[in-house]
Amino acid sequence: MSRPKPATFDKKKIVAENRRARFDYAIDQTFEAGIALTGTEVKSLRFGEGSIAESYAEVNGGEVWLINANVPEFAHGNRFNHEPKRPRKLLLHEREINKLHGAVAREGMTLVPLVVYFNSRGRAKVELALAKGRKAHDKREHIKERDWKREAGRIMRDHN
């Protein structure tokens, strides 16, 4: 019996992607979270600027915060422009927050943002992963497995 595919989210326009996260971490579960942004942050993201390469999320006081995500200042912003690396609140249901808090506290998991995107309704969202860090030997094993799958696909394609 095949494994059920994880739920995919409606990603209309991808703004920032953390491509390294899938290599550095073993992804267990993904969540879709809204982001509390100011006006100039939204405008900056709509222009395709922003980076989540070195960012992470943490549960603090019953809320989830996105830390170290870089949304550069809006070029046409005025004196009310935002701070580029400020912590941003992530919007999740209370049950999801409790689940994340329990996993991070008890099991030593990490909250890693995978993608920042706009959905079909124009809302900024973050795909947040509950992940466990990989050791160096796990990464080598992952590379071997990925290469073997690619090679097996080539062999099957050439065989037909």
mmCIF file of C-alpha atoms in Angstrom:
data_model
loop_
_atom_site.group_PDB
_atom_site.id
_atom_site.type_symbol
_atom_site.label_atom_id
_atom_site.label_comp_id
_atom_site.label_asym_id
_atom_site.label_seq_id
_atom_site.Cartn_x
_atom_site.Cartn_y
_atom_site.Cartn_z
ATOM 1 C CA MET A 1 0.000 0.000 0.000
ATOM 2 C CA SER A 2 1.394 3.376 -0.961
ATOM 3 C CA ARG A 3 1.959 6.181 1.465
ATOM 4 C CA PRO A 4 -0.611 9.017 1.369
ATOM 5 C CA LYS A 5 0.748 12.185 -0.202
ATOM 6 C CA PRO A 6 1.074 15.202 2.080
ATOM 7 C CA ALA A 7 -1.501 17.952 1.636
ATOM 8 C CA THR A 8 -0.347 20.580 -0.831
ATOM 9 C CA PHE A 9 -1.228 24.193 -0.285
ATOM 10 C CA ASP A 10 -2.586 26.610 -2.893
ATOM 11 C CA LYS A 11 0.564 28.514 -3.892
ATOM 12 C CA LYS A 12 -0.247 31.215 -6.412
ATOM 13 C CA LYS A 13 2.989 33.241 -6.267
ATOM 14 C CA ILE A 14 6.088 31.963 -4.458
ATOM 15 C CA VAL A 15 8.128 34.828 -2.992
ATOM 16 C CA ALA A 16 10.915 33.123 -1.020
ATOM 17 C CA GLU A 17 11.968 29.505 -0.708
ATOM 18 C CA ASN A 18 14.294 27.771 1.729
ATOM 19 C CA ARG A 19 15.697 25.107 -0.598
ATOM 20 C CA ARG A 20 18.378 24.023 1.832
ATOM 21 C CA ALA A 21 15.844 23.055 4.521
ATOM 22 C CA ARG A 22 14.777 19.804 2.824
ATOM 23 C CA PHE A 23 18.425 18.708 2.750
ATOM 24 C CA ASP A 24 19.411 19.819 6.259
ATOM 25 C CA TYR A 25 16.251 18.572 7.981
ATOM 26 C CA ALA A 26 14.079 15.468 7.877
ATOM 27 C CA ILE A 27 10.633 16.999 7.349
ATOM 28 C CA ASP A 28 7.948 15.361 9.481
ATOM 29 C CA GLN A 29 4.848 17.498 9.000
ATOM 30 C CA THR A 30 3.960 20.773 7.270
ATOM 31 C CA PHE A 31 1.573 23.526 8.294
ATOM 32 C CA GLU A 32 0.227 26.566 6.473
ATOM 33 C CA ALA A 33 0.393 29.734 8.551
ATOM 34 C CA GLY A 34 -0.591 33.304 7.850
ATOM 35 C CA ILE A 35 1.861 36.122 8.601
ATOM 36 C CA ALA A 36 1.024 39.356 10.412
ATOM 37 C CA LEU A 37 2.642 42.000 8.170
ATOM 38 C CA THR A 38 2.627 45.770 7.890
ATOM 39 C CA GLY A 39 1.697 47.545 4.636
ATOM 40 C CA THR A 40 5.230 48.171 3.391
ATOM 41 C CA GLU A 41 6.200 44.540 4.113
ATOM 42 C CA VAL A 42 3.352 43.291 1.925
ATOM 43 C CA LYS A 43 4.379 45.635 -0.891
ATOM 44 C CA SER A 44 7.990 44.526 -0.636
ATOM 45 C CA LEU A 45 6.952 40.842 -0.769
ATOM 46 C CA ARG A 46 4.660 41.452 -3.752
ATOM 47 C CA PHE A 47 7.711 42.749 -5.634
ATOM 48 C CA GLY A 48 9.323 39.344 -5.006
ATOM 49 C CA GLU A 49 11.831 40.508 -2.424
ATOM 50 C CA GLY A 50 12.490 38.588 0.766
ATOM 51 C CA SER A 51 14.575 35.747 2.113
ATOM 52 C CA ILE A 52 13.954 32.958 4.621
ATOM 53 C CA ALA A 53 17.265 31.145 4.102
ATOM 54 C CA GLU A 54 18.519 31.552 7.681
ATOM 55 C CA SER A 55 15.179 31.902 9.437
ATOM 56 C CA TYR A 56 13.356 29.684 11.907
ATOM 57 C CA ALA A 57 10.184 29.803 13.980
ATOM 58 C CA GLU A 58 9.695 29.510 17.708
ATOM 59 C CA VAL A 59 6.734 29.111 20.042
ATOM 60 C CA ASN A 60 6.777 31.851 22.665
ATOM 61 C CA GLY A 61 3.953 32.612 25.091
ATOM 62 C CA GLY A 62 1.299 30.687 23.183
ATOM 63 C CA GLU A 63 2.222 32.389 19.897
ATOM 64 C CA VAL A 64 4.457 31.346 17.007
ATOM 65 C CA TRP A 65 7.045 33.842 15.746
ATOM 66 C CA LEU A 66 9.076 33.847 12.541
ATOM 67 C CA ILE A 67 12.604 34.898 13.507
ATOM 68 C CA ASN A 68 15.386 36.244 11.255
ATOM 69 C CA ALA A 69 13.315 36.386 8.047
ATOM 70 C CA ASN A 70 14.547 39.218 5.857
ATOM 71 C CA VAL A 71 11.952 41.403 4.117
ATOM 72 C CA PRO A 72 13.902 44.391 2.738
ATOM 73 C CA GLU A 73 12.539 47.892 3.173
ATOM 74 C CA PHE A 74 10.081 48.999 0.488
ATOM 75 C CA ALA A 75 11.867 51.243 -2.001
ATOM 76 C CA HIS A 76 9.024 53.791 -2.177
ATOM 77 C CA GLY A 77 8.249 53.614 1.533
ATOM 78 C CA ASN A 78 8.319 56.705 3.691
ATOM 79 C CA ARG A 79 9.302 57.252 7.316
ATOM 80 C CA PHE A 80 6.806 54.518 8.331
ATOM 81 C CA ASN A 81 8.854 51.846 6.569
ATOM 82 C CA HIS A 82 9.358 48.575 8.436
ATOM 83 C CA GLU A 83 12.432 47.042 10.054
ATOM 84 C CA PRO A 84 13.809 44.330 7.686
ATOM 85 C CA LYS A 85 14.590 41.537 10.190
ATOM 86 C CA ARG A 86 11.926 42.075 12.833
ATOM 87 C CA PRO A 87 10.178 39.025 14.351
ATOM 88 C CA ARG A 88 6.840 38.398 12.627
ATOM 89 C CA LYS A 89 3.859 36.721 14.234
ATOM 90 C CA LEU A 90 2.560 33.601 12.497
ATOM 91 C CA LEU A 91 -1.166 32.979 12.537
ATOM 92 C CA LEU A 92 -2.145 29.413 13.427
ATOM 93 C CA HIS A 93 -5.030 27.727 15.226
ATOM 94 C CA GLU A 94 -4.540 27.178 18.948
ATOM 95 C CA ARG A 95 -4.603 23.386 18.503
ATOM 96 C CA GLU A 96 -1.797 23.618 15.928
ATOM 97 C CA ILE A 97 0.248 25.886 18.196
ATOM 98 C CA ASN A 98 -0.111 23.422 21.084
ATOM 99 C CA LYS A 99 0.938 20.555 18.824
ATOM 100 C CA LEU A 100 4.010 22.468 17.629
ATOM 101 C CA HIS A 101 4.928 23.517 21.165
ATOM 102 C CA GLY A 102 4.721 19.917 22.393
ATOM 103 C CA ALA A 103 6.853 18.581 19.531
ATOM 104 C CA VAL A 104 9.523 21.257 19.969
ATOM 105 C CA ALA A 105 9.654 20.903 23.767
ATOM 106 C CA ARG A 106 9.479 17.101 24.121
ATOM 107 C CA GLU A 107 10.920 15.644 20.929
ATOM 108 C CA GLY A 108 13.593 18.216 20.104
ATOM 109 C CA MET A 109 12.041 19.120 16.767
ATOM 110 C CA THR A 110 12.646 22.408 14.935
ATOM 111 C CA LEU A 111 10.204 24.734 13.187
ATOM 112 C CA VAL A 112 11.603 25.578 9.760
ATOM 113 C CA PRO A 113 9.900 27.836 7.193
ATOM 114 C CA LEU A 114 10.007 26.224 3.741
ATOM 115 C CA VAL A 115 8.214 28.721 1.484
ATOM 116 C CA VAL A 116 6.694 32.205 1.684
ATOM 117 C CA TYR A 117 3.951 32.687 -0.898
ATOM 118 C CA PHE A 118 0.701 34.423 -1.753
ATOM 119 C CA ASN A 119 -2.370 32.200 -2.037
ATOM 120 C CA SER A 120 -5.187 32.599 -4.577
ATOM 121 C CA ARG A 121 -6.945 35.111 -2.298
ATOM 122 C CA GLY A 122 -3.801 37.295 -2.179
ATOM 123 C CA ARG A 123 -2.901 36.503 1.424
ATOM 124 C CA ALA A 124 0.744 36.073 2.441
ATOM 125 C CA LYS A 125 1.349 32.586 3.843
ATOM 126 C CA VAL A 126 4.273 30.548 5.169
ATOM 127 C CA GLU A 127 4.655 26.807 4.755
ATOM 128 C CA LEU A 128 6.085 25.800 8.122
ATOM 129 C CA ALA A 129 7.683 22.388 8.660
ATOM 130 C CA LEU A 130 8.079 20.434 11.847
ATOM 131 C CA ALA A 131 11.489 18.881 11.255
ATOM 132 C CA LYS A 132 14.374 17.073 12.886
ATOM 133 C CA GLY A 133 17.958 18.066 12.058
ATOM 134 C CA ARG A 134 20.002 15.620 10.009
ATOM 135 C CA LYS A 135 23.500 14.573 10.987
ATOM 136 C CA ALA A 136 26.294 14.477 8.386
ATOM 137 C CA HIS A 137 25.999 10.713 7.857
ATOM 138 C CA ASP A 138 22.218 11.052 7.400
ATOM 139 C CA LYS A 139 22.817 13.686 4.722
ATOM 140 C CA ARG A 140 25.223 11.368 2.883
ATOM 141 C CA GLU A 141 22.649 8.572 3.060
ATOM 142 C CA HIS A 142 19.991 10.953 1.722
ATOM 143 C CA ILE A 143 22.240 11.899 -1.229
ATOM 144 C CA LYS A 144 22.887 8.214 -2.034
ATOM 145 C CA GLU A 145 19.190 7.421 -1.919
ATOM 146 C CA ARG A 146 18.274 10.417 -4.103
ATOM 147 C CA ASP A 147 20.956 9.547 -6.672
ATOM 148 C CA TRP A 148 19.846 5.910 -6.776
ATOM 149 C CA LYS A 149 16.209 6.929 -7.368
ATOM 150 C CA ARG A 150 17.294 9.223 -10.191
ATOM 151 C CA GLU A 151 19.441 6.478 -11.748
ATOM 152 C CA ALA A 152 16.642 3.905 -11.407
ATOM 153 C CA GLY A 153 14.269 6.302 -13.170
ATOM 154 C CA ARG A 154 16.777 6.697 -16.010
ATOM 155 C CA ILE A 155 17.192 2.931 -16.357
ATOM 156 C CA MET A 156 13.429 2.366 -16.421
ATOM 157 C CA ARG A 157 12.922 5.147 -18.970
ATOM 158 C CA ASP A 158 15.681 3.806 -21.259
ATOM 159 C CA HIS A 159 14.426 0.228 -20.876
ATOM 160 C CA ASN A 160 10.977 1.050 -22.297
#
